[in-house]
Amino acid sequence: MNYDIIIIGAGLVGLATAYQTQLKNPDSKILILEKENDVALHQSGHNSGVIHSGIYYKPGSLKAKNCIEGYNSVINFAEKYGIRYDLCGKIIVATSQEELPLLDNIYKRGVENGLQDLKYLSREEFREIEPHCEGVKAIKVPQTGIIDYPGIAKKIKELFEELGGEVRFNNEVKNIIDKGSEIIVNTNISEFKTKKLISCAGLYSDKITKMTNEKNDVVIIPFRGEYYKIKDEKKYLVKHLIYPVPDPSFPFLGVHFTRMIDGNIEAGPNAVLAFKKEGYHFFDFNFNETMQTMLWPGFRKIVAKYGKTGMGEMHRSLSKSAFTKALQKLLPEIQESDLVVGGSGVRAQACDRNGGLIDDFDIVKNGNIIHVRNAPSPAATSCLSIGNKISELIMN
């Protein structure tokens, strides 16, 4: 039970970190601990399946840097190992004149982040790509694609194990004791000892971080994103990916249309507070996790700032009619009867004590321990790049 490095979490970031570290250190004994019975069962397997281009992210941020590098890495990985993907492109559509300055800002960010072949499209031009879409102007982003992320995760696990790495499922971390030269990790099943530790715990990153850093001032607030699927006979309404111009005062992209790698078309998501960190359904509830959210000073400030918008998101969660109305801004022809209930995901949104929603990747190192406290979208796209950075950090 003695290891050189233990990694907590078998999502895409944890897997990629383990794989990259094992590649560089073939003689090291590396272990992944995962509380579930398989890889990618939460954020990594409940996302939109989109290969992100990096057009939205602040130039120079970790998200921007890792997205571009990760974009190329994940496509090369998919090519090499036969993972399904499609660089189908997307359009970002302004539905009113008021949104045009915001559309311009997105275009400028894309250029600053090095995206090539971005193109403004008039209404007539974007309707050649998406004949049923409505708006006044759009940006075509050719780099955006769709991919099988669970397939990526399973392949990385396979490669990691071929290199000599070890994965233990059904091991939920209960406590971490840092003795400096040795770190003891207790799970529900056993005790493990390691020289170095990396936690990539996603929705439970705050809980794991607090085991070695009681002063951790970041709490994960879970937001559920709920999707509808478009019925087979109405799939012709969407050819590729259609996104709105995001509201800069709200930290989510807004409802959009995504063609999935399996051929389905998803519409959504909304963004509602979840009352359980892995609460994929409306009535899922965990008392302790809900109280952690409610009692966090930063959450109360979020309510003061976004309360009205949040109530609108909750209304759309309960009302299919309201959800459909939001979709009709981009696709007027879509009707309630065209939609069936789809999947959902829960976003691990890191929030500080002052109500700041941490937008960038947040990775902290203390001695021989690294915690990934926040890995929001585009973490899936960026996983191989992030894994590479963390592997360098842990070995220095």
Coordinates of C-alpha atoms in Angstrom, one line a residue:
M1 CA 0.0 0.0 0.0
N2 CA 3.0 2.3 -0.4
Y3 CA 3.1 4.6 -3.5
D4 CA 5.1 7.4 -4.9
I5 CA 2.0 9.4 -6.0
I6 CA -1.7 9.0 -5.2
I7 CA -4.3 10.8 -7.3
I8 CA -7.8 11.3 -5.9
G9 CA -10.5 11.2 -8.6
A10 CA -10.9 9.3 -11.9
G11 CA -12.5 12.0 -13.9
L12 CA -10.8 13.4 -17.0
V13 CA -8.4 15.7 -15.1
G14 CA -7.4 13.0 -12.5
L15 CA -6.9 10.4 -15.2
A16 CA -4.9 12.7 -17.5
T17 CA -2.8 13.8 -14.6
A18 CA -2.0 10.3 -13.7
Y19 CA -1.3 9.3 -17.3
Q20 CA 1.0 12.2 -18.0
T21 CA 2.9 11.7 -14.7
Q22 CA 3.4 8.0 -15.3
L23 CA 4.6 8.7 -18.9
K24 CA 7.3 11.0 -17.5
N25 CA 8.2 8.8 -14.6
P26 CA 7.8 5.2 -15.7
D27 CA 9.4 3.8 -12.6
S28 CA 7.1 5.6 -10.2
K29 CA 4.3 3.7 -8.4
I30 CA 1.2 5.7 -9.1
L31 CA -2.3 5.0 -7.8
I32 CA -5.7 6.6 -8.6
L33 CA -8.4 6.3 -5.9
E34 CA -12.0 6.7 -7.1
K35 CA -15.1 6.4 -4.9
E36 CA -17.3 5.2 -7.8
N37 CA -17.1 1.9 -9.7
D38 CA -15.9 3.4 -13.0
V39 CA -14.3 6.4 -14.6
A40 CA -15.9 9.7 -15.6
L41 CA -19.3 9.1 -13.8
H42 CA -19.8 12.8 -12.8
Q43 CA -18.7 16.0 -14.5
S44 CA -16.6 14.2 -17.1
G45 CA -19.5 12.0 -18.2
H46 CA -22.3 14.5 -17.7
N47 CA -21.1 17.4 -19.8
S48 CA -22.2 18.7 -23.3
G49 CA -19.5 16.7 -25.1
V50 CA -18.2 19.8 -26.8
I51 CA -14.6 20.4 -27.8
H52 CA -14.3 24.1 -26.8
S53 CA -12.3 26.5 -28.9
G54 CA -11.4 29.0 -26.2
I55 CA -13.3 31.9 -27.7
Y56 CA -14.9 33.1 -24.5
Y57 CA -12.0 33.0 -22.1
K58 CA -10.0 36.0 -20.8
P59 CA -6.7 36.2 -22.7
G60 CA -3.8 35.0 -20.6
S61 CA -5.9 33.1 -18.1
L62 CA -5.2 29.5 -17.3
K63 CA -8.5 28.6 -19.0
A64 CA -7.5 30.3 -22.3
K65 CA -3.9 28.9 -22.3
N66 CA -4.9 25.3 -21.4
C67 CA -7.9 25.3 -23.7
I68 CA -5.9 26.0 -26.9
E69 CA -3.2 23.6 -25.9
G70 CA -5.7 21.0 -24.7
Y71 CA -7.8 21.4 -27.8
N72 CA -4.9 20.2 -30.0
S73 CA -4.0 17.5 -27.6
V74 CA -7.4 16.0 -27.3
I75 CA -7.9 15.9 -31.0
N76 CA -4.6 14.3 -31.6
F77 CA -5.4 11.8 -28.9
A78 CA -8.8 11.0 -30.5
E79 CA -7.1 10.6 -33.9
K80 CA -4.4 8.3 -32.5
Y81 CA -6.8 6.0 -30.6
G82 CA -9.9 6.1 -32.7
I83 CA -12.2 8.1 -30.4
R84 CA -15.2 9.5 -32.1
Y85 CA -15.1 13.3 -32.7
D86 CA -16.4 15.8 -35.3
L87 CA -15.1 19.4 -35.8
C88 CA -18.5 20.5 -36.9
G89 CA -18.2 24.2 -35.9
K90 CA -20.7 26.4 -34.2
I91 CA -22.3 29.8 -34.6
I92 CA -22.8 32.3 -31.8
V93 CA -25.9 34.3 -32.6
A94 CA -27.0 37.8 -31.5
T95 CA -30.8 37.8 -31.5
S96 CA -31.1 41.6 -31.1
Q97 CA -29.2 44.8 -31.9
E98 CA -28.4 45.3 -28.2
E99 CA -26.3 42.1 -28.2
L100 CA -24.1 43.2 -31.1
P101 CA -21.4 45.0 -28.9
L102 CA -21.2 41.8 -26.8
L103 CA -20.8 39.7 -30.0
D104 CA -17.9 42.0 -31.0
N105 CA -16.3 41.5 -27.6
I106 CA -16.4 37.7 -28.1
Y107 CA -14.9 38.0 -31.6
K108 CA -12.1 40.2 -30.2
R109 CA -11.4 37.6 -27.4
G110 CA -11.2 34.9 -30.0
V111 CA -8.7 36.8 -32.1
E112 CA -6.6 37.6 -29.0
N113 CA -6.6 33.9 -28.0
G114 CA -5.2 33.0 -31.4
L115 CA -8.3 31.6 -33.1
Q116 CA -8.1 31.7 -36.9
D117 CA -10.8 31.8 -39.5
L118 CA -13.4 33.3 -37.2
K119 CA -16.0 34.9 -39.4
Y120 CA -18.9 37.4 -38.9
L121 CA -22.1 36.2 -40.6
S122 CA -25.1 38.2 -41.7
R123 CA -28.5 36.8 -41.1
E124 CA -28.6 35.5 -44.6
E125 CA -25.2 33.9 -44.3
F126 CA -25.8 32.1 -41.0
R127 CA -29.2 30.8 -42.2
E128 CA -27.3 29.0 -45.0
I129 CA -25.6 27.0 -42.2
E130 CA -28.6 26.8 -39.8
P131 CA -31.8 27.5 -41.9
H132 CA -34.1 27.5 -38.9
C133 CA -32.1 29.8 -36.7
E134 CA -33.1 33.4 -36.1
G135 CA -31.1 36.5 -35.2
V136 CA -29.4 39.6 -36.6
K137 CA -25.7 38.6 -36.8
A138 CA -23.5 35.7 -35.8
I139 CA -19.9 34.5 -35.5
K140 CA -18.8 31.3 -37.1
V141 CA -16.3 29.3 -34.9
P142 CA -14.9 26.5 -37.1
Q143 CA -12.7 25.1 -34.3
T144 CA -15.6 23.9 -32.1
G145 CA -16.4 20.2 -32.2
I146 CA -18.1 17.3 -30.4
I147 CA -16.4 14.3 -28.9
D148 CA -16.9 11.1 -26.9
Y149 CA -15.5 12.2 -23.5
P150 CA -16.3 9.0 -21.6
G151 CA -14.5 7.2 -24.4
I152 CA -11.5 9.4 -23.9
A153 CA -11.6 8.7 -20.1
K154 CA -11.7 4.9 -20.6
K155 CA -8.8 5.0 -23.1
I156 CA -6.6 7.1 -20.8
K157 CA -7.3 4.7 -17.9
E158 CA -6.3 1.8 -20.2
L159 CA -3.1 3.5 -21.3
F160 CA -2.3 4.4 -17.7
E161 CA -2.6 0.8 -16.5
E162 CA -0.5 -0.4 -19.5
L163 CA 2.3 1.9 -18.2
G164 CA 2.1 0.2 -14.8
G165 CA -0.4 2.6 -13.1
E166 CA -3.0 1.3 -10.7
V167 CA -6.7 2.3 -10.3
R168 CA -8.8 1.3 -7.3
F169 CA -12.5 1.9 -7.5
N170 CA -15.1 2.0 -4.6
N171 CA -12.5 3.8 -2.4
E172 CA -13.9 6.9 -1.0
V173 CA -11.3 9.1 0.8
K174 CA -12.3 9.7 4.4
N175 CA -9.2 11.4 5.8
I176 CA -5.7 12.5 4.8
I177 CA -2.8 12.8 7.3
D178 CA 0.2 14.8 6.1
K179 CA 3.3 13.8 7.9
G180 CA 5.6 15.7 5.6
S181 CA 7.8 12.9 4.2
E182 CA 4.8 10.6 4.2
I183 CA 1.1 11.2 3.5
I184 CA -1.5 8.7 4.8
V185 CA -4.8 8.4 2.9
N186 CA -7.6 6.6 4.6
T187 CA -10.6 5.4 2.5
N188 CA -13.7 3.4 3.4
I189 CA -11.8 0.2 2.5
S190 CA -8.2 0.6 3.4
E191 CA -5.2 2.8 4.2
F192 CA -2.6 3.9 1.6
K193 CA 0.7 5.7 2.1
T194 CA 2.3 8.0 -0.5
K195 CA 5.1 10.5 -0.9
K196 CA 3.0 12.9 -2.9
L197 CA -0.7 13.5 -3.3
I198 CA -2.8 15.2 -6.0
S199 CA -6.6 15.7 -5.5
C200 CA -8.8 16.1 -8.6
A201 CA -12.1 15.6 -6.7
G202 CA -14.4 17.8 -8.8
L203 CA -17.7 18.4 -6.8
Y204 CA -15.9 17.3 -3.6
S205 CA -12.7 19.3 -4.2
D206 CA -13.5 21.6 -1.2
K207 CA -14.0 18.7 1.1
I208 CA -10.8 17.0 0.1
T209 CA -8.8 20.2 0.2
K210 CA -10.0 20.9 3.7
M211 CA -8.6 17.6 4.9
T212 CA -5.1 19.1 4.6
N213 CA -5.8 22.8 4.6
E214 CA -8.4 23.9 7.3
K215 CA -8.0 27.5 6.1
N216 CA -9.4 26.6 2.7
D217 CA -11.6 29.6 1.8
V218 CA -13.4 28.1 -1.2
V219 CA -16.6 26.1 -1.2
I220 CA -18.1 24.2 -4.1
I221 CA -21.7 25.3 -4.8
P222 CA -23.4 22.7 -7.1
F223 CA -25.5 24.0 -10.1
R224 CA -27.5 21.5 -12.1
G225 CA -27.8 21.9 -15.8
E226 CA -30.9 20.2 -17.2
Y227 CA -31.3 19.3 -20.9
Y228 CA -34.1 18.4 -23.3
K229 CA -33.5 16.3 -26.4
I230 CA -35.1 17.1 -29.7
K231 CA -37.3 14.3 -31.0
D232 CA -35.9 12.4 -34.0
E233 CA -38.4 13.8 -36.5
K234 CA -37.4 17.4 -35.6
K235 CA -33.6 16.9 -35.6
Y236 CA -33.5 18.6 -39.0
L237 CA -34.0 21.9 -37.1
V238 CA -30.4 21.9 -35.9
K239 CA -27.4 21.0 -38.2
H240 CA -24.5 21.8 -35.9
L241 CA -24.1 23.9 -32.7
I242 CA -26.1 27.0 -32.0
Y243 CA -25.1 29.3 -29.1
P244 CA -26.5 32.6 -27.8
V245 CA -24.5 35.6 -26.9
P246 CA -23.9 35.0 -23.1
D247 CA -25.1 37.5 -20.6
P248 CA -21.9 39.0 -19.1
S249 CA -23.6 39.6 -15.8
F250 CA -24.4 35.8 -15.3
P251 CA -21.7 33.2 -15.1
F252 CA -23.3 30.7 -17.4
L253 CA -23.6 30.5 -21.2
G254 CA -27.4 30.3 -21.5
V255 CA -29.5 27.7 -23.3
H256 CA -28.1 26.5 -26.6
F257 CA -28.4 23.6 -29.1
T258 CA -25.7 20.9 -29.3
R259 CA -25.5 18.0 -31.8
M260 CA -24.0 15.2 -29.8
I261 CA -21.5 12.6 -31.0
D262 CA -24.3 9.9 -30.7
G263 CA -26.5 11.8 -33.2
N264 CA -28.9 13.2 -30.6
I265 CA -29.5 16.9 -30.3
E266 CA -29.6 18.5 -26.8
A267 CA -31.3 21.7 -26.0
G268 CA -30.2 23.5 -22.8
P269 CA -29.0 23.7 -20.2
N270 CA -30.6 25.9 -17.6
A271 CA -28.6 26.5 -14.4
V272 CA -30.3 25.8 -11.1
L273 CA -29.0 25.4 -7.6
A274 CA -28.7 21.7 -6.7
F275 CA -29.5 20.6 -3.2
K276 CA -27.0 17.8 -3.4
K277 CA -23.6 17.8 -5.0
E278 CA -24.4 14.8 -7.2
G279 CA -28.0 15.8 -7.5
Y280 CA -28.9 15.1 -11.1
H281 CA -32.7 15.3 -10.4
F282 CA -34.9 18.1 -9.1
F283 CA -35.8 16.4 -5.9
D284 CA -32.4 15.1 -5.0
F285 CA -31.5 16.3 -1.5
N286 CA -28.6 16.0 1.0
F287 CA -29.1 18.0 4.2
N288 CA -25.5 18.5 5.1
E289 CA -24.5 19.5 1.6
T290 CA -27.4 21.9 1.4
M291 CA -26.6 23.5 4.7
Q292 CA -22.9 23.9 3.7
T293 CA -24.2 26.0 0.7
M294 CA -26.8 28.0 2.6
L295 CA -24.4 28.9 5.5
W296 CA -21.5 29.9 3.3
P297 CA -21.2 33.7 3.5
G298 CA -20.3 33.9 -0.2
F299 CA -23.6 32.1 -1.2
R300 CA -25.7 34.8 0.5
K301 CA -23.9 37.4 -1.6
I302 CA -24.6 35.3 -4.8
V303 CA -28.3 35.3 -3.9
A304 CA -28.3 39.1 -3.5
K305 CA -26.5 39.5 -6.9
Y306 CA -28.1 36.8 -9.0
G307 CA -31.3 36.0 -7.1
K308 CA -33.7 37.3 -9.8
T309 CA -31.9 35.5 -12.6
G310 CA -31.7 32.3 -10.5
M311 CA -35.5 32.4 -9.9
G312 CA -35.9 32.6 -13.7
E313 CA -33.7 29.5 -14.1
M314 CA -35.7 27.7 -11.5
H315 CA -38.9 28.6 -13.2
R316 CA -37.6 27.1 -16.5
S317 CA -36.7 23.9 -14.6
L318 CA -40.3 23.5 -13.5
S319 CA -42.0 24.8 -16.6
K320 CA -41.4 23.2 -20.0
S321 CA -43.3 26.0 -21.6
A322 CA -40.8 28.6 -20.1
F323 CA -37.9 26.5 -21.2
T324 CA -39.3 26.2 -24.7
K325 CA -39.8 30.0 -24.8
A326 CA -36.1 30.6 -24.0
L327 CA -35.1 28.2 -26.8
Q328 CA -37.4 30.0 -29.3
K329 CA -35.2 33.1 -29.2
L330 CA -32.7 31.1 -31.3
L331 CA -35.1 28.6 -33.0
P332 CA -38.6 30.1 -33.3
E333 CA -40.0 26.9 -34.8
I334 CA -39.2 24.7 -31.8
Q335 CA -42.3 23.6 -29.9
E336 CA -42.9 22.0 -26.5
S337 CA -44.0 18.8 -28.3
D338 CA -40.6 18.6 -30.0
L339 CA -38.8 18.1 -26.7
V340 CA -38.3 15.1 -24.5
V341 CA -36.5 15.1 -21.2
G342 CA -32.8 14.6 -21.6
G343 CA -29.9 14.2 -19.3
S344 CA -28.4 16.6 -16.7
G345 CA -25.1 17.5 -15.2
V346 CA -23.9 19.2 -12.1
R347 CA -21.3 22.0 -12.3
A348 CA -18.9 22.3 -9.4
Q349 CA -18.8 26.1 -9.1
A350 CA -16.1 27.3 -6.7
C351 CA -17.2 30.3 -4.6
D352 CA -15.1 32.4 -2.2
R353 CA -16.1 33.9 1.1
N354 CA -16.9 37.2 -0.6
G355 CA -19.3 35.7 -3.1
G356 CA -16.8 35.7 -6.0
L357 CA -17.5 32.9 -8.4
I358 CA -14.0 31.6 -9.4
D359 CA -14.0 31.6 -13.2
D360 CA -10.5 30.2 -13.8
F361 CA -8.7 27.0 -13.0
D362 CA -7.5 27.1 -9.4
I363 CA -4.7 24.8 -8.5
V364 CA -2.9 25.1 -5.1
K365 CA 0.3 23.4 -4.0
N366 CA 1.5 23.0 -0.4
G367 CA 4.6 20.9 0.1
N368 CA 4.0 17.5 -1.5
I369 CA 0.3 18.0 -1.9
I370 CA -1.6 19.6 -4.9
H371 CA -5.3 20.3 -4.8
V372 CA -7.3 21.2 -8.0
R373 CA -9.9 23.3 -6.3
N374 CA -11.7 24.5 -9.4
A375 CA -11.7 23.0 -12.8
P376 CA -14.6 24.4 -14.7
S377 CA -15.4 24.2 -18.4
P378 CA -13.2 23.8 -20.6
A379 CA -11.6 21.2 -18.2
A380 CA -12.7 18.3 -20.4
T381 CA -11.2 19.9 -23.5
S382 CA -8.1 20.9 -21.6
C383 CA -7.6 17.7 -19.6
L384 CA -4.4 16.5 -21.2
S385 CA -2.9 20.0 -21.0
I386 CA -3.9 20.4 -17.4
G387 CA -2.6 17.0 -16.6
N388 CA 0.7 17.8 -18.1
K389 CA 1.0 21.1 -16.1
I390 CA 0.1 19.3 -12.8
S391 CA 2.6 16.5 -13.5
E392 CA 5.3 19.0 -13.9
L393 CA 4.3 20.8 -10.8
I394 CA 4.2 17.7 -8.6
M395 CA 7.7 16.6 -9.8
N396 CA 9.4 19.9 -9.1

